[in-house]
mmCIF file of C-alpha atoms and ligand atoms in Angstrom:
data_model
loop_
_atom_site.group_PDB
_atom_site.id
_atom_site.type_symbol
_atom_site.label_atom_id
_atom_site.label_comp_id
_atom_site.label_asym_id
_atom_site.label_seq_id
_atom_site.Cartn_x
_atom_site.Cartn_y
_atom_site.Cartn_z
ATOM 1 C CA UNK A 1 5.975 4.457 18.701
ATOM 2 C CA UNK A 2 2.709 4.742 16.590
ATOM 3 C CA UNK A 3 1.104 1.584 14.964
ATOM 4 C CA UNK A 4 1.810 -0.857 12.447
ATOM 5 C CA UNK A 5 0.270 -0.171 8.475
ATOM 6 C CA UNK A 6 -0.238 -3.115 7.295
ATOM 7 C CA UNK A 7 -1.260 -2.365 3.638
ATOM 8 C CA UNK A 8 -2.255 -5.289 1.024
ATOM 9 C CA UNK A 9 -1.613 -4.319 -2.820
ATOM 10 C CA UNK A 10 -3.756 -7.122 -4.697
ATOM 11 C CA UNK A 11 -2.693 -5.324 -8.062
ATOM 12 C CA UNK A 12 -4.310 -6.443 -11.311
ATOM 13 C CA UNK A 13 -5.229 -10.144 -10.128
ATOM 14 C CA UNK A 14 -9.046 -10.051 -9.071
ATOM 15 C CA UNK A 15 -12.175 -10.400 -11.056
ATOM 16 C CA UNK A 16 -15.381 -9.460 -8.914
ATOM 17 C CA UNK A 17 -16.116 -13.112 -8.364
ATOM 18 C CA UNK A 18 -12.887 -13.847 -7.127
ATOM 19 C CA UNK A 19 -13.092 -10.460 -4.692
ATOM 20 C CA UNK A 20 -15.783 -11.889 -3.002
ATOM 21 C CA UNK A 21 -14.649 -14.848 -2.098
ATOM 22 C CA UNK A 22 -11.441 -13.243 -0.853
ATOM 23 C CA UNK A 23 -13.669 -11.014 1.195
ATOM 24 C CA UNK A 24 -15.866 -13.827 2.403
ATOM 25 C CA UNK A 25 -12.366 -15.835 4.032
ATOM 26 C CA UNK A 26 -11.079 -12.631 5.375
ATOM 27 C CA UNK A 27 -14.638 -11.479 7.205
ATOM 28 C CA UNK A 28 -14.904 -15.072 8.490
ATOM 29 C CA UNK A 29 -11.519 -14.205 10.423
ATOM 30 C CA UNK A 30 -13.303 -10.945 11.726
ATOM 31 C CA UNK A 31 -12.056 -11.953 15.132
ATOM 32 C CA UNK A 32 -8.202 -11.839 13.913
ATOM 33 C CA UNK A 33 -8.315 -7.917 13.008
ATOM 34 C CA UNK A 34 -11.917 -6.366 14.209
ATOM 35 C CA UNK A 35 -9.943 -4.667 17.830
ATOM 36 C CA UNK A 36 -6.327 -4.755 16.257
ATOM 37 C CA UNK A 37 -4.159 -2.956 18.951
ATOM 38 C CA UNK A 38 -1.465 -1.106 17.392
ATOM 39 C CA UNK A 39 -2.264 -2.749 13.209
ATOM 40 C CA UNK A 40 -3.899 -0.631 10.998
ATOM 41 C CA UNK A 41 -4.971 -2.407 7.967
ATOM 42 C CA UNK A 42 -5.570 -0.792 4.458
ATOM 43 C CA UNK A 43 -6.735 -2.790 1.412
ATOM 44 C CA UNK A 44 -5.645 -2.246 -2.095
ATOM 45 C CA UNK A 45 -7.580 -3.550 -5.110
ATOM 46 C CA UNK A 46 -8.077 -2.418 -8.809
ATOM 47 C CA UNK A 47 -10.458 0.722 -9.406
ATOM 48 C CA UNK A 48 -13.482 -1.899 -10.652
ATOM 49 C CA UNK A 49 -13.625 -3.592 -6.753
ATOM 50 C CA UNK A 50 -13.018 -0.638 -5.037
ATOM 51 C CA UNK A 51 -17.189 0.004 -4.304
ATOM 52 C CA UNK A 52 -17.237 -3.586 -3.376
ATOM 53 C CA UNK A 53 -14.349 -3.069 -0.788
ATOM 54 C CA UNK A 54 -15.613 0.050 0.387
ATOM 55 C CA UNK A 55 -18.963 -1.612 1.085
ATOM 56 C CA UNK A 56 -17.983 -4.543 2.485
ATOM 57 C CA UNK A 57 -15.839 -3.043 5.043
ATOM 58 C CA UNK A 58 -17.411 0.579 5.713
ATOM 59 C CA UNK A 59 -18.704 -0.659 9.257
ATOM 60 C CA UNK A 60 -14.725 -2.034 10.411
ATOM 61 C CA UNK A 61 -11.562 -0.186 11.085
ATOM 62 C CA UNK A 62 -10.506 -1.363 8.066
ATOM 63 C CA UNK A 63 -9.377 1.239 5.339
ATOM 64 C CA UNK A 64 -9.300 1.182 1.749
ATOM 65 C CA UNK A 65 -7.193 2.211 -0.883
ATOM 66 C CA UNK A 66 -6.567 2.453 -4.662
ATOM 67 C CA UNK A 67 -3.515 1.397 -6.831
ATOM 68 C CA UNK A 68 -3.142 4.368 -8.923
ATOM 69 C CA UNK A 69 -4.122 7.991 -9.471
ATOM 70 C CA UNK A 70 -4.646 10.535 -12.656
ATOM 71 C CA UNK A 71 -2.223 12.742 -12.415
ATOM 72 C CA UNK A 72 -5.449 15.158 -14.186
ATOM 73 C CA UNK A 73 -8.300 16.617 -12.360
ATOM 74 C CA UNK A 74 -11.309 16.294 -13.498
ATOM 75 C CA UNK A 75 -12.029 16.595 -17.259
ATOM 76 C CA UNK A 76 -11.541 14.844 -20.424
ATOM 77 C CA UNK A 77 -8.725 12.216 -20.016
ATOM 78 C CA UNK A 78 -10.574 9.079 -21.120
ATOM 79 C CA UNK A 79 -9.556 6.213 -19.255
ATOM 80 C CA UNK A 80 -8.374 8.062 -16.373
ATOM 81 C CA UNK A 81 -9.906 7.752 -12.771
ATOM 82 C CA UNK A 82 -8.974 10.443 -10.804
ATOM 83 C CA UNK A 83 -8.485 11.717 -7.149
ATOM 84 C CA UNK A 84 -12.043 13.005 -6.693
ATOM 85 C CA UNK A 85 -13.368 9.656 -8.195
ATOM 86 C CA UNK A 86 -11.509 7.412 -5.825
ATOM 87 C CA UNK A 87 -11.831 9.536 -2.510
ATOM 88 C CA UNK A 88 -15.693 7.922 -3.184
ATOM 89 C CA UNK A 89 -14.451 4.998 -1.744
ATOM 90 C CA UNK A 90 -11.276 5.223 -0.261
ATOM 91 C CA UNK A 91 -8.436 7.515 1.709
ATOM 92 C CA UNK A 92 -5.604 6.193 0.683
ATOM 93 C CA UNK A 93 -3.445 5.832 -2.796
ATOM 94 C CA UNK A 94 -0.259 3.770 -3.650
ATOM 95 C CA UNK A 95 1.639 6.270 -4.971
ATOM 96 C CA UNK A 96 4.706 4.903 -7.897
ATOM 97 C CA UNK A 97 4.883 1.663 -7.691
ATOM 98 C CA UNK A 98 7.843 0.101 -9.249
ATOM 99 C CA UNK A 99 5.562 -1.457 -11.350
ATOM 100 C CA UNK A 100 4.071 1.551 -12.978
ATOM 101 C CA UNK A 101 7.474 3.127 -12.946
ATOM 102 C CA UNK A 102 9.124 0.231 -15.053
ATOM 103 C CA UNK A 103 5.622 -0.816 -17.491
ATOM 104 C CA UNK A 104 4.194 2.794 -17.459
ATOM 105 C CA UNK A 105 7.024 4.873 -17.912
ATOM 106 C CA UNK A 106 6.113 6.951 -14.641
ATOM 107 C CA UNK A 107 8.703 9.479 -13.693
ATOM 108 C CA UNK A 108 9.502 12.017 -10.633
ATOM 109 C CA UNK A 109 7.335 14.774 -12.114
ATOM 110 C CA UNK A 110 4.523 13.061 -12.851
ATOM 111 C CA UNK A 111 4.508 11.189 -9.336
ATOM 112 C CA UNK A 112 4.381 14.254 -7.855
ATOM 113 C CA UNK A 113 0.982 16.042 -9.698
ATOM 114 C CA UNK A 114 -0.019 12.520 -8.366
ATOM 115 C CA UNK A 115 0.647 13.099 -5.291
ATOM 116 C CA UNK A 116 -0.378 16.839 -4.938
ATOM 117 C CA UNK A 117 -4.010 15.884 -6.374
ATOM 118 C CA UNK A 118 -4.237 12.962 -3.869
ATOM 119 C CA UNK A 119 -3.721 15.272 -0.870
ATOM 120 C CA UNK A 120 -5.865 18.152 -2.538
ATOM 121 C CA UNK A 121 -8.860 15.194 -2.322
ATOM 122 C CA UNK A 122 -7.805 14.222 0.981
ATOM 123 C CA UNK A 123 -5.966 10.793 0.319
ATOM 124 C CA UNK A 124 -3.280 9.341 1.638
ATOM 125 C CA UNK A 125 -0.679 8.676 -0.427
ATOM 126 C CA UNK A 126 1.418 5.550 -0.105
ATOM 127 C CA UNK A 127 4.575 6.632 -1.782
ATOM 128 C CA UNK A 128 6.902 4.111 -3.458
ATOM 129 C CA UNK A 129 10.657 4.110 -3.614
ATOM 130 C CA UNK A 130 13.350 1.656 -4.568
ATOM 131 C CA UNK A 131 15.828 3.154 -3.028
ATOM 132 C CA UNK A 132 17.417 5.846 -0.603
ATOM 133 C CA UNK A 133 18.120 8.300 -3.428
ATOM 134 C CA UNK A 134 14.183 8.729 -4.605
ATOM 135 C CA UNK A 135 12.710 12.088 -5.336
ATOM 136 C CA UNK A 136 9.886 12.481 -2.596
ATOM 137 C CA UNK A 137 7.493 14.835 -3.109
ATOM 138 C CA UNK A 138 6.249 17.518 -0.636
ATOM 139 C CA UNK A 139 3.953 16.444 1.709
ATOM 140 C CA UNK A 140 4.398 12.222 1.539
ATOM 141 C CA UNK A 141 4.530 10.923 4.856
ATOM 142 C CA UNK A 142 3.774 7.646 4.315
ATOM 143 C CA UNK A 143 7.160 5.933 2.204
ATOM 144 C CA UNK A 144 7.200 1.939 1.096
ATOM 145 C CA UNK A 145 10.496 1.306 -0.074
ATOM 146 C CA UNK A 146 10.330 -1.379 -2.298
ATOM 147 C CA UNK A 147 13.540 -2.927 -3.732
ATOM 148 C CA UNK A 148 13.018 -3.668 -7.453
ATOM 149 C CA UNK A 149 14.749 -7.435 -6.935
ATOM 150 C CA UNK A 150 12.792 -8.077 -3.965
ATOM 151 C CA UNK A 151 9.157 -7.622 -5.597
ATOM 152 C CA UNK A 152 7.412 -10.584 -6.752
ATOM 153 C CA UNK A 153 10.850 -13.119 -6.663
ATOM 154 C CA UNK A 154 10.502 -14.422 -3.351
ATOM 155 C CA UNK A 155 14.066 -13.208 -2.235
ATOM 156 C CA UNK A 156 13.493 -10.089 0.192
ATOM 157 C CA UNK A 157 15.346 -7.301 1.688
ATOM 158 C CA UNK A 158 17.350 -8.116 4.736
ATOM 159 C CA UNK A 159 15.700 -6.443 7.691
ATOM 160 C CA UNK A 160 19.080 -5.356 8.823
ATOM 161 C CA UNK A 161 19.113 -3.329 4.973
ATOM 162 C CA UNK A 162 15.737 -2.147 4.981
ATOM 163 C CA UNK A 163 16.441 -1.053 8.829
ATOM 164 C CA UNK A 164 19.160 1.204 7.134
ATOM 165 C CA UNK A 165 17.315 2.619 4.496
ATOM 166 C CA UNK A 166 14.710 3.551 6.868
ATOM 167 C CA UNK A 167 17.231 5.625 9.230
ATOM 168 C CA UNK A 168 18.513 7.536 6.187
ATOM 169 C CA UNK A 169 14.943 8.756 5.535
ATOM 170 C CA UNK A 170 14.378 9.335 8.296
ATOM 171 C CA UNK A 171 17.410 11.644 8.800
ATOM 172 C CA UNK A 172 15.579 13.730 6.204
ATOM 173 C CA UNK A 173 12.439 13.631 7.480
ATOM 174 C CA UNK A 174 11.612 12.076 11.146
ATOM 175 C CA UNK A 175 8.010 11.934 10.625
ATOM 176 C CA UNK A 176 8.095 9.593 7.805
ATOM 177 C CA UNK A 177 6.294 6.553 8.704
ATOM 178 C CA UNK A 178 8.362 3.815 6.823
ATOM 179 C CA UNK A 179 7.592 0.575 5.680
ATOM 180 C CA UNK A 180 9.085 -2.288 3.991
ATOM 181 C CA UNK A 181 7.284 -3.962 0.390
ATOM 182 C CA UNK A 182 9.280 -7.057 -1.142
ATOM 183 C CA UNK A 183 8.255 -10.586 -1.231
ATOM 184 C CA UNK A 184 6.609 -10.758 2.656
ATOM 185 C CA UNK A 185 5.141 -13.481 3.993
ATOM 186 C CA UNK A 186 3.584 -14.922 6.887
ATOM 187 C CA UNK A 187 6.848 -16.014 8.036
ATOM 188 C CA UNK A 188 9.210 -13.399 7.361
ATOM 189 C CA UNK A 189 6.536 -10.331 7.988
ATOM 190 C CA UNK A 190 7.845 -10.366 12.011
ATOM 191 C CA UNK A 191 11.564 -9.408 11.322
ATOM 192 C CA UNK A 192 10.859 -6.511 9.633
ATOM 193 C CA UNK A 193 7.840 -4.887 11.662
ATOM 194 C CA UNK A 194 10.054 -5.517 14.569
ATOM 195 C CA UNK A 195 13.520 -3.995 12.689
ATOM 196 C CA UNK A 196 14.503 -0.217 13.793
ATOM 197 C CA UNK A 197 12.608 2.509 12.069
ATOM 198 C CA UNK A 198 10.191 0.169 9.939
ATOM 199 C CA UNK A 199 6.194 1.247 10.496
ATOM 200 C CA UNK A 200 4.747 -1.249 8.770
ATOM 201 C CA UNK A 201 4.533 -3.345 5.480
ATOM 202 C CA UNK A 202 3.675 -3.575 1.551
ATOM 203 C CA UNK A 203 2.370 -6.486 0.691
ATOM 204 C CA UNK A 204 1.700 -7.903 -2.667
ATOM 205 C CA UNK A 205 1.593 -11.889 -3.306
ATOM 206 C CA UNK A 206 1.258 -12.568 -0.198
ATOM 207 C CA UNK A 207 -1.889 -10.461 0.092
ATOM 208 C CA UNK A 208 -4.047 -12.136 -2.726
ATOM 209 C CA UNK A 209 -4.402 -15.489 -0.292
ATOM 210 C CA UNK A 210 -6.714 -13.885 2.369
ATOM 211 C CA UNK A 211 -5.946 -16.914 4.994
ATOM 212 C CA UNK A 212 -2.357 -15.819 4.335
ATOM 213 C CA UNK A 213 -2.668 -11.896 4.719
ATOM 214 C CA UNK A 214 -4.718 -12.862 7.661
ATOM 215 C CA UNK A 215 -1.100 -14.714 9.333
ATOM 216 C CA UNK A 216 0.768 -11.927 7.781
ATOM 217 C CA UNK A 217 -1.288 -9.330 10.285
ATOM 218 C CA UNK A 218 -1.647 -12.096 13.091
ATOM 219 C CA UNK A 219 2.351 -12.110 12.817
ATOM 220 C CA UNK A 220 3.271 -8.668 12.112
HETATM 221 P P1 PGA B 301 5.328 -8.732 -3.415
HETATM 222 O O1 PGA B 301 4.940 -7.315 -3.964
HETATM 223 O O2 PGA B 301 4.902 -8.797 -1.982
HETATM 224 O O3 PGA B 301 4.577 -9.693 -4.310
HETATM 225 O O4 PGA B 301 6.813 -8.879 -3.560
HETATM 226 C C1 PGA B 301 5.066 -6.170 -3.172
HETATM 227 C C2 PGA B 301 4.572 -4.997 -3.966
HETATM 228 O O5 PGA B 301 4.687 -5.028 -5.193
HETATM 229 O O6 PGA B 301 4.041 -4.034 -3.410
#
Protein backbone atom coordinates (compact mmCIF):
# COMPACT_ATOMS: atom_id res chain seq x y z
CA UNK A 1 0.00 0.00 0.00
CA UNK A 2 2.65 2.58 1.23
CA UNK A 3 1.55 5.98 2.79
CA UNK A 4 -0.11 9.01 1.86
CA UNK A 5 2.33 12.36 0.64
CA UNK A 6 0.65 14.94 1.53
CA UNK A 7 2.76 17.84 0.06
CA UNK A 8 1.73 21.72 0.55
CA UNK A 9 3.10 24.14 -2.36
CA UNK A 10 2.65 27.73 -0.66
CA UNK A 11 4.29 29.21 -3.95
CA UNK A 12 5.19 32.90 -4.03
CA UNK A 13 2.55 34.08 -1.28
CA UNK A 14 4.55 34.38 2.13
CA UNK A 15 6.60 37.14 3.56
CA UNK A 16 8.63 35.95 6.76
CA UNK A 17 6.08 37.56 9.01
CA UNK A 18 3.33 35.92 7.52
CA UNK A 19 5.45 32.32 7.66
CA UNK A 20 5.46 32.52 11.14
CA UNK A 21 2.28 32.92 11.91
CA UNK A 22 1.36 30.10 9.54
CA UNK A 23 3.84 28.03 11.45
CA UNK A 24 2.62 29.16 14.83
CA UNK A 25 -1.37 27.75 13.83
CA UNK A 26 0.02 24.66 12.34
CA UNK A 27 2.50 23.72 15.56
CA UNK A 28 -0.46 24.57 17.83
CA UNK A 29 -2.24 21.51 15.97
CA UNK A 30 0.99 19.39 16.75
CA UNK A 31 -1.39 16.76 18.01
CA UNK A 32 -3.21 16.47 14.41
CA UNK A 33 0.12 15.27 12.51
CA UNK A 34 3.10 14.66 15.26
CA UNK A 35 2.34 10.27 15.05
CA UNK A 36 0.59 10.44 11.52
CA UNK A 37 0.04 6.69 10.63
CA UNK A 38 0.32 6.18 7.05
CA UNK A 39 0.58 10.62 6.06
CA UNK A 40 3.74 11.86 5.30
CA UNK A 41 3.76 15.53 5.18
CA UNK A 42 6.25 17.74 3.14
CA UNK A 43 6.16 21.56 3.17
CA UNK A 44 6.85 23.78 0.27
CA UNK A 45 7.73 27.47 0.62
CA UNK A 46 9.84 30.04 -1.41
CA UNK A 47 13.81 29.70 -1.14
CA UNK A 48 13.84 32.97 1.49
CA UNK A 49 11.61 30.71 4.32
CA UNK A 50 13.11 27.66 3.64
CA UNK A 51 15.83 28.06 6.93
CA UNK A 52 12.83 29.12 8.84
CA UNK A 53 10.90 25.87 7.84
CA UNK A 54 13.75 23.75 8.22
CA UNK A 55 14.22 25.07 11.76
CA UNK A 56 11.02 25.11 12.89
CA UNK A 57 10.29 21.62 12.06
CA UNK A 58 13.83 19.76 12.21
CA UNK A 59 12.71 17.92 15.54
CA UNK A 60 9.05 16.43 13.69
CA UNK A 61 8.48 13.97 10.95
CA UNK A 62 7.73 16.67 9.00
CA UNK A 63 9.80 17.21 5.70
CA UNK A 64 10.63 20.11 3.75
CA UNK A 65 10.89 21.06 0.36
CA UNK A 66 11.68 23.78 -2.21
CA UNK A 67 9.66 25.11 -5.26
CA UNK A 68 12.28 25.19 -7.80
CA UNK A 69 15.80 24.12 -8.75
CA UNK A 70 18.89 25.58 -11.03
CA UNK A 71 19.14 23.52 -13.58
CA UNK A 72 23.33 24.75 -13.02
CA UNK A 73 25.64 23.45 -10.46
CA UNK A 74 27.42 25.47 -8.68
CA UNK A 75 29.03 28.58 -10.25
CA UNK A 76 28.20 31.86 -11.63
CA UNK A 77 24.44 31.96 -12.52
CA UNK A 78 23.35 35.00 -10.51
CA UNK A 79 20.07 34.61 -9.18
CA UNK A 80 20.08 30.99 -9.25
CA UNK A 81 19.80 28.72 -6.06
CA UNK A 82 20.84 25.49 -6.75
CA UNK A 83 20.61 21.75 -5.66
CA UNK A 84 23.54 21.86 -3.23
CA UNK A 85 22.10 25.16 -1.74
CA UNK A 86 18.68 23.79 -1.02
CA UNK A 87 19.66 20.15 0.17
CA UNK A 88 20.81 22.72 3.34
CA UNK A 89 17.46 22.63 4.30
CA UNK A 90 15.42 20.33 2.61
CA UNK A 91 15.05 16.70 0.64
CA UNK A 92 12.65 17.30 -1.53
CA UNK A 93 12.02 19.61 -4.88
CA UNK A 94 8.80 20.33 -6.94
CA UNK A 95 9.98 19.55 -10.03
CA UNK A 96 7.90 21.63 -13.38
CA UNK A 97 5.24 23.03 -12.15
CA UNK A 98 2.72 24.14 -14.61
CA UNK A 99 3.36 27.33 -13.41
CA UNK A 100 6.97 27.61 -14.31
CA UNK A 101 6.22 25.72 -17.47
CA UNK A 102 3.57 28.36 -18.72
CA UNK A 103 5.40 31.95 -16.97
CA UNK A 104 9.02 30.56 -17.27
CA UNK A 105 9.11 29.00 -20.44
CA UNK A 106 10.41 25.60 -18.82
CA UNK A 107 10.63 22.76 -21.24
CA UNK A 108 11.35 18.77 -21.19
CA UNK A 109 15.12 19.26 -21.41
CA UNK A 110 15.60 21.60 -19.02
CA UNK A 111 13.26 19.71 -16.42
CA UNK A 112 15.33 17.02 -16.71
CA UNK A 113 19.15 18.67 -15.82
CA UNK A 114 16.66 19.68 -13.00
CA UNK A 115 15.93 16.70 -12.09
CA UNK A 116 19.33 14.86 -12.57
CA UNK A 117 21.06 17.64 -10.23
CA UNK A 118 18.28 17.15 -7.60
CA UNK A 119 19.00 13.41 -7.28
CA UNK A 120 22.90 13.99 -7.66
CA UNK A 121 22.28 16.24 -4.15
CA UNK A 122 20.07 13.73 -2.81
CA UNK A 123 16.52 15.40 -3.23
CA UNK A 124 13.51 14.22 -3.99
CA UNK A 125 12.02 15.40 -6.79
CA UNK A 126 8.30 16.05 -7.00
CA UNK A 127 7.75 15.87 -10.69
CA UNK A 128 4.88 17.76 -12.36
CA UNK A 129 2.75 16.70 -15.28
CA UNK A 130 -0.46 17.86 -16.87
CA UNK A 131 -1.13 15.09 -18.49
CA UNK A 132 -0.58 11.29 -19.44
CA UNK A 133 1.64 12.11 -22.42
CA UNK A 134 4.55 14.08 -20.24
CA UNK A 135 8.19 13.45 -20.81
CA UNK A 136 9.42 11.93 -17.38
CA UNK A 137 12.76 11.92 -16.75
CA UNK A 138 14.93 8.97 -15.53
CA UNK A 139 14.82 8.34 -12.14
CA UNK A 140 11.33 10.45 -10.94
CA UNK A 141 9.40 8.38 -8.77
CA UNK A 142 7.43 10.70 -7.23
CA UNK A 143 4.69 12.20 -10.24
CA UNK A 144 1.86 15.08 -9.33
CA UNK A 145 -0.24 15.30 -12.19
CA UNK A 146 -1.65 18.49 -12.21
CA UNK A 147 -4.34 19.42 -14.80
CA UNK A 148 -3.65 22.96 -16.10
CA UNK A 149 -7.71 23.88 -15.68
CA UNK A 150 -7.84 22.42 -12.38
CA UNK A 151 -4.97 24.65 -10.68
CA UNK A 152 -5.96 27.61 -8.84
CA UNK A 153 -9.93 27.73 -10.41
CA UNK A 154 -11.59 25.82 -7.88
CA UNK A 155 -12.99 23.20 -10.44
CA UNK A 156 -10.87 19.86 -9.92
CA UNK A 157 -10.16 16.67 -11.59
CA UNK A 158 -12.73 13.99 -11.16
CA UNK A 159 -11.24 11.29 -8.99
CA UNK A 160 -12.64 8.77 -11.35
CA UNK A 161 -10.10 10.85 -14.21
CA UNK A 162 -7.24 11.31 -12.12
CA UNK A 163 -7.78 7.44 -11.02
CA UNK A 164 -7.17 6.82 -14.84
CA UNK A 165 -4.33 8.82 -15.40
CA UNK A 166 -2.71 7.26 -12.53
CA UNK A 167 -3.16 3.52 -13.98
CA UNK A 168 -1.64 4.62 -17.30
CA UNK A 169 1.53 5.65 -15.42
CA UNK A 170 1.60 3.31 -13.75
CA UNK A 171 1.51 0.80 -16.66
CA UNK A 172 4.85 2.42 -17.47
CA UNK A 173 6.26 2.43 -14.38
CA UNK A 174 4.59 0.51 -11.21
CA UNK A 175 6.69 2.13 -8.71
CA UNK A 176 5.55 5.55 -9.38
CA UNK A 177 4.01 6.91 -6.37
CA UNK A 178 1.17 9.15 -7.88
CA UNK A 179 -0.60 11.94 -6.66
CA UNK A 180 -3.25 14.27 -7.58
CA UNK A 181 -2.58 18.58 -7.49
CA UNK A 182 -5.74 20.74 -8.62
CA UNK A 183 -7.86 22.90 -6.53
CA UNK A 184 -8.04 20.36 -3.16
CA UNK A 185 -9.65 21.11 -0.29
CA UNK A 186 -10.61 19.99 2.98
CA UNK A 187 -13.63 18.58 1.55
CA UNK A 188 -12.80 17.08 -1.60
CA UNK A 189 -9.04 15.87 -0.43
CA UNK A 190 -10.85 12.23 0.74
CA UNK A 191 -12.08 11.14 -2.80
CA UNK A 192 -8.99 11.27 -4.28
CA UNK A 193 -6.51 9.77 -1.55
CA UNK A 194 -9.03 7.05 -1.43
CA UNK A 195 -9.37 6.71 -5.63
CA UNK A 196 -7.29 3.62 -7.24
CA UNK A 197 -3.64 4.24 -7.78
CA UNK A 198 -3.51 7.89 -6.19
CA UNK A 199 -0.51 8.16 -3.30
CA UNK A 200 -1.17 11.25 -2.16
CA UNK A 201 -1.82 15.02 -2.95
CA UNK A 202 -0.50 18.58 -4.30
CA UNK A 203 -1.78 21.14 -2.65
CA UNK A 204 -1.63 24.77 -3.39
CA UNK A 205 -4.49 27.31 -2.12
CA UNK A 206 -5.62 25.25 0.05
CA UNK A 207 -2.25 24.95 1.77
CA UNK A 208 -1.58 28.74 2.54
CA UNK A 209 -4.59 28.57 5.39
CA UNK A 210 -2.70 26.34 7.94
CA UNK A 211 -6.16 25.50 9.92
CA UNK A 212 -7.22 24.36 6.44
CA UNK A 213 -4.10 22.18 5.37
CA UNK A 214 -4.42 20.93 8.86
CA UNK A 215 -8.37 19.38 7.73
CA UNK A 216 -6.89 18.65 4.42
CA UNK A 217 -4.33 15.97 6.31
CA UNK A 218 -6.99 15.21 9.14
CA UNK A 219 -9.24 14.18 5.98
CA UNK A 220 -6.92 12.74 3.59
P1 LIG B 1 -4.17 24.65 -6.21
O1 LIG B 1 -2.71 24.50 -6.75
O2 LIG B 1 -4.35 23.66 -5.10
O3 LIG B 1 -4.26 26.09 -5.74
O4 LIG B 1 -5.11 24.37 -7.34
C1 LIG B 1 -2.10 23.25 -6.87
C2 LIG B 1 -0.70 23.46 -7.37
O5 LIG B 1 -0.48 24.43 -8.10
O6 LIG B 1 0.21 22.70 -7.04
Amino acid sequence: MGSLLIVANLKSYKNESEAKVWVSEFIKQRAVWDNLDGKEIVICPSFTLLPFFSSSFSDTKIKIGAQNVSPFEVGAYTGEVNAKQIKDFATYVIVGHSERRKYFGENDSLLAKKTILAKTFDLTPIYCIQNNDAQIPEGVQIIAYEPDFAIGSGNPDTCENASKIAKILLEKNPEFRVLYGGSVTADNVSSFTKAEGLKGVLVGGASLDAAEFIKIIENA
